[in-house]
Amino acid sequence: MSKALVFAAYGGPETQELVERPAPAPGPGELAIEVKAAGVNPADWKIRAGQMGSHWPLPAPMGREASGVVTAVGAEVENFAVGDMVLGLAAKGQGTFAKHTVLDAAQTVQKPEELSFADAAALPVAGATAYDVTHQIELEPGQTMLILGAGGGVGLMAAQIGNVHKFTVIGVASATKQELVESTGATFVASGEGAADRVRAIAPEGVDVLIDLVGGQALRDLAVVAKDPSVIISTADPTTVQQLGGVAVVRTREGLEKVTGVAQYGLVDPQVTDRYSLDRAAEAVAMVEAGHTAGKVIIEP
């Protein structure tokens, strides 16, 4: 038998429960793994809350990304074998806050020896998103990249990628995350009222790309510092960014492989700051849902 965190109804944390279940078997194009670490993301609680549609059959397993060891290989899968160390995204209908799960082989890569399982588990969602969003608009060294929401898992990796490319990176986040944002090489700007003016003081001519990881009014307030609306890219609020004249992030299959290579050579630190056992998975989700995280939260079964 295995364990997994599921939600039995759409709503608040009270709908979550840790259940016993048989270890799932892989279907075609899938890999079964023993989970070593799973990353927690805002999408996990937003799915449970019904903010991303209500098409998940209930009870629905939670968690989208994991690293672990392959225990079985489904039909039509090549380049993976039992015993391989991997990282990837959950297969359809599966969740990663579990002792065992099934990954989508097409969105899974081999885990380099140099990466810990915890760091690897932070890459399939946050790392790949950070890679895609920082490469969607081509910048030259010295040009300015503004990141709204720079203190979270995606933001911190996006800032580090920008630093690798020698962009001028400005990170907007809450005051409690200043030290963490500055550790990436970014210039910190406190979020909240007056943030646009504070950015203008650093980049009076505007920014060459604005990466939005927050959405809503915060995005509307900062959109004015973009040199052109078309250079605004959002991972959090596709409706608002399109209203402003920007675009939503375009996810690629190459993003995970690319960011894994970058992390392998130490150019990006996934910034794992909090670790929880599977028995405390609900606490991990609550921490992310409260918005108090600095860096990446990981569940280690």
Short mmCIF file of N, CA and C in Angstrom, two decimals, residues 122-191:
data_model
loop_
_atom_site.label_atom_id
_atom_site.label_comp_id
_atom_site.label_asym_id
_atom_site.label_seq_id
_atom_site.Cartn_x
_atom_site.Cartn_y
_atom_site.Cartn_z
N ALA A 122 12.04 20.75 -7.37
CA ALA A 122 11.63 22.15 -7.52
C ALA A 122 11.65 22.61 -8.97
N LEU A 123 12.11 21.76 -9.88
CA LEU A 123 12.33 22.20 -11.25
C LEU A 123 11.18 21.97 -12.24
N PRO A 124 10.43 20.89 -12.19
CA PRO A 124 9.46 20.62 -13.26
C PRO A 124 8.40 21.72 -13.45
N VAL A 125 7.94 22.35 -12.37
CA VAL A 125 6.98 23.44 -12.50
C VAL A 125 7.69 24.79 -12.43
N ALA A 126 8.27 25.11 -11.28
CA ALA A 126 8.86 26.44 -11.09
C ALA A 126 10.06 26.67 -11.99
N GLY A 127 10.96 25.68 -12.06
CA GLY A 127 12.17 25.85 -12.85
C GLY A 127 11.89 25.96 -14.33
N ALA A 128 11.05 25.07 -14.84
CA ALA A 128 10.73 25.11 -16.26
C ALA A 128 9.98 26.38 -16.62
N THR A 129 9.07 26.81 -15.72
CA THR A 129 8.35 28.06 -15.96
C THR A 129 9.32 29.23 -15.99
N ALA A 130 10.26 29.25 -15.04
CA ALA A 130 11.25 30.34 -15.00
C ALA A 130 12.08 30.37 -16.27
N TYR A 131 12.46 29.20 -16.75
CA TYR A 131 13.25 29.16 -17.99
C TYR A 131 12.44 29.68 -19.16
N ASP A 132 11.21 29.19 -19.30
CA ASP A 132 10.38 29.60 -20.44
C ASP A 132 10.09 31.10 -20.43
N VAL A 133 9.75 31.63 -19.26
CA VAL A 133 9.34 33.03 -19.21
C VAL A 133 10.52 33.98 -19.41
N THR A 134 11.73 33.55 -19.06
CA THR A 134 12.90 34.40 -19.25
C THR A 134 13.48 34.30 -20.66
N HIS A 135 13.00 33.35 -21.43
CA HIS A 135 13.50 33.19 -22.81
C HIS A 135 12.45 33.51 -23.87
N GLN A 136 11.26 33.92 -23.43
CA GLN A 136 10.19 34.18 -24.39
C GLN A 136 10.46 35.43 -25.23
N ILE A 137 11.07 36.43 -24.59
CA ILE A 137 11.49 37.65 -25.30
C ILE A 137 13.00 37.73 -25.22
N GLU A 138 13.66 37.86 -26.34
CA GLU A 138 15.11 37.86 -26.37
C GLU A 138 15.66 39.21 -25.92
N LEU A 139 16.50 39.16 -24.91
CA LEU A 139 17.15 40.37 -24.40
C LEU A 139 18.65 40.29 -24.65
N GLU A 140 19.26 41.45 -24.67
CA GLU A 140 20.72 41.54 -24.76
C GLU A 140 21.29 41.79 -23.37
N PRO A 141 22.55 41.37 -23.13
CA PRO A 141 23.17 41.67 -21.84
C PRO A 141 23.07 43.17 -21.53
N GLY A 142 22.73 43.46 -20.28
CA GLY A 142 22.60 44.85 -19.86
C GLY A 142 21.18 45.37 -19.92
N GLN A 143 20.31 44.74 -20.72
CA GLN A 143 18.92 45.18 -20.76
C GLN A 143 18.21 44.80 -19.46
N THR A 144 17.09 45.46 -19.20
CA THR A 144 16.45 45.38 -17.89
C THR A 144 15.26 44.42 -17.86
N MET A 145 15.31 43.49 -16.90
CA MET A 145 14.23 42.53 -16.66
C MET A 145 13.63 42.81 -15.29
N LEU A 146 12.34 43.10 -15.27
CA LEU A 146 11.63 43.32 -14.01
C LEU A 146 10.80 42.09 -13.68
N ILE A 147 10.93 41.58 -12.46
CA ILE A 147 10.18 40.40 -12.03
C ILE A 147 9.25 40.79 -10.90
N LEU A 148 7.95 40.69 -11.14
CA LEU A 148 6.95 40.96 -10.12
C LEU A 148 6.60 39.64 -9.43
N GLY A 149 6.94 39.55 -8.15
CA GLY A 149 6.79 38.29 -7.42
C GLY A 149 8.11 37.55 -7.37
N ALA A 150 9.19 38.30 -7.18
CA ALA A 150 10.54 37.73 -7.27
C ALA A 150 10.94 36.87 -6.08
N GLY A 151 10.13 36.86 -5.02
CA GLY A 151 10.52 36.14 -3.82
C GLY A 151 10.06 34.70 -3.75
N GLY A 152 9.28 34.24 -4.74
CA GLY A 152 8.81 32.85 -4.75
C GLY A 152 9.73 31.95 -5.54
N GLY A 153 9.33 30.69 -5.67
CA GLY A 153 10.18 29.71 -6.35
C GLY A 153 10.48 30.05 -7.79
N VAL A 154 9.45 30.45 -8.55
CA VAL A 154 9.67 30.81 -9.95
C VAL A 154 10.48 32.10 -10.04
N GLY A 155 10.12 33.08 -9.23
CA GLY A 155 10.80 34.37 -9.30
C GLY A 155 12.28 34.31 -8.99
N LEU A 156 12.63 33.53 -7.98
CA LEU A 156 14.04 33.43 -7.60
C LEU A 156 14.86 32.76 -8.69
N MET A 157 14.29 31.73 -9.33
CA MET A 157 15.03 31.08 -10.41
C MET A 157 15.08 31.96 -11.66
N ALA A 158 14.00 32.70 -11.92
CA ALA A 158 14.01 33.62 -13.05
C ALA A 158 15.08 34.70 -12.86
N ALA A 159 15.21 35.19 -11.64
CA ALA A 159 16.22 36.21 -11.35
C ALA A 159 17.62 35.65 -11.56
N GLN A 160 17.83 34.42 -11.13
CA GLN A 160 19.16 33.82 -11.31
C GLN A 160 19.48 33.59 -12.78
N ILE A 161 18.47 33.16 -13.56
CA ILE A 161 18.68 32.97 -14.99
C ILE A 161 19.01 34.30 -15.65
N GLY A 162 18.29 35.36 -15.24
CA GLY A 162 18.60 36.68 -15.76
C GLY A 162 20.01 37.11 -15.44
N ASN A 163 20.47 36.78 -14.25
CA ASN A 163 21.83 37.12 -13.84
C ASN A 163 22.87 36.36 -14.67
N VAL A 164 22.58 35.08 -14.96
CA VAL A 164 23.47 34.28 -15.80
C VAL A 164 23.66 34.94 -17.17
N HIS A 165 22.57 35.49 -17.70
CA HIS A 165 22.61 36.13 -19.02
C HIS A 165 23.09 37.58 -18.95
N LYS A 166 23.44 38.03 -17.74
CA LYS A 166 23.95 39.39 -17.53
C LYS A 166 22.91 40.46 -17.85
N PHE A 167 21.63 40.13 -17.60
CA PHE A 167 20.60 41.16 -17.68
C PHE A 167 20.65 42.00 -16.39
N THR A 168 20.13 43.19 -16.44
CA THR A 168 19.92 43.98 -15.24
C THR A 168 18.57 43.56 -14.67
N VAL A 169 18.59 42.89 -13.52
CA VAL A 169 17.37 42.30 -12.96
C VAL A 169 16.88 43.12 -11.77
N ILE A 170 15.60 43.47 -11.81
CA ILE A 170 14.94 44.15 -10.69
C ILE A 170 13.86 43.22 -10.17
N GLY A 171 13.89 42.93 -8.89
CA GLY A 171 12.93 42.00 -8.30
C GLY A 171 11.99 42.70 -7.33
N VAL A 172 10.70 42.61 -7.60
CA VAL A 172 9.68 43.20 -6.72
C VAL A 172 9.12 42.09 -5.83
N ALA A 173 9.18 42.31 -4.53
CA ALA A 173 8.68 41.31 -3.57
C ALA A 173 8.41 42.01 -2.24
N SER A 174 7.86 41.28 -1.30
CA SER A 174 7.61 41.85 0.02
C SER A 174 8.92 42.11 0.74
N ALA A 175 8.87 43.03 1.70
CA ALA A 175 10.09 43.45 2.40
C ALA A 175 10.79 42.29 3.11
N THR A 176 10.01 41.30 3.54
CA THR A 176 10.60 40.17 4.26
C THR A 176 11.50 39.31 3.37
N LYS A 177 11.38 39.49 2.05
CA LYS A 177 12.13 38.66 1.11
C LYS A 177 13.29 39.42 0.47
N GLN A 178 13.62 40.58 1.00
CA GLN A 178 14.66 41.41 0.39
C GLN A 178 16.00 40.68 0.31
N GLU A 179 16.42 40.09 1.41
CA GLU A 179 17.73 39.43 1.42
C GLU A 179 17.78 38.27 0.43
N LEU A 180 16.70 37.51 0.35
CA LEU A 180 16.65 36.38 -0.57
C LEU A 180 16.71 36.84 -2.02
N VAL A 181 15.95 37.88 -2.35
CA VAL A 181 15.95 38.41 -3.72
C VAL A 181 17.33 38.96 -4.08
N GLU A 182 17.95 39.67 -3.17
CA GLU A 182 19.27 40.25 -3.44
C GLU A 182 20.35 39.19 -3.56
N SER A 183 20.11 38.02 -2.95
CA SER A 183 21.10 36.94 -3.05
C SER A 183 21.22 36.40 -4.47
N THR A 184 20.23 36.68 -5.32
CA THR A 184 20.27 36.23 -6.72
C THR A 184 21.05 37.21 -7.61
N GLY A 185 21.42 38.34 -7.05
CA GLY A 185 22.08 39.38 -7.85
C GLY A 185 21.13 40.45 -8.34
N ALA A 186 19.84 40.32 -8.00
CA ALA A 186 18.83 41.29 -8.44
C ALA A 186 18.82 42.50 -7.52
N THR A 187 18.35 43.61 -8.05
CA THR A 187 18.09 44.80 -7.25
C THR A 187 16.69 44.70 -6.68
N PHE A 188 16.56 44.82 -5.37
CA PHE A 188 15.28 44.62 -4.70
C PHE A 188 14.43 45.89 -4.72
N VAL A 189 13.13 45.71 -4.97
CA VAL A 189 12.15 46.79 -4.84
C VAL A 189 10.99 46.24 -4.01
N ALA A 190 10.60 46.99 -2.97
CA ALA A 190 9.50 46.56 -2.13
C ALA A 190 8.18 46.65 -2.88
N SER A 191 7.35 45.63 -2.73
CA SER A 191 6.03 45.63 -3.36
C SER A 191 5.09 46.56 -2.61
#
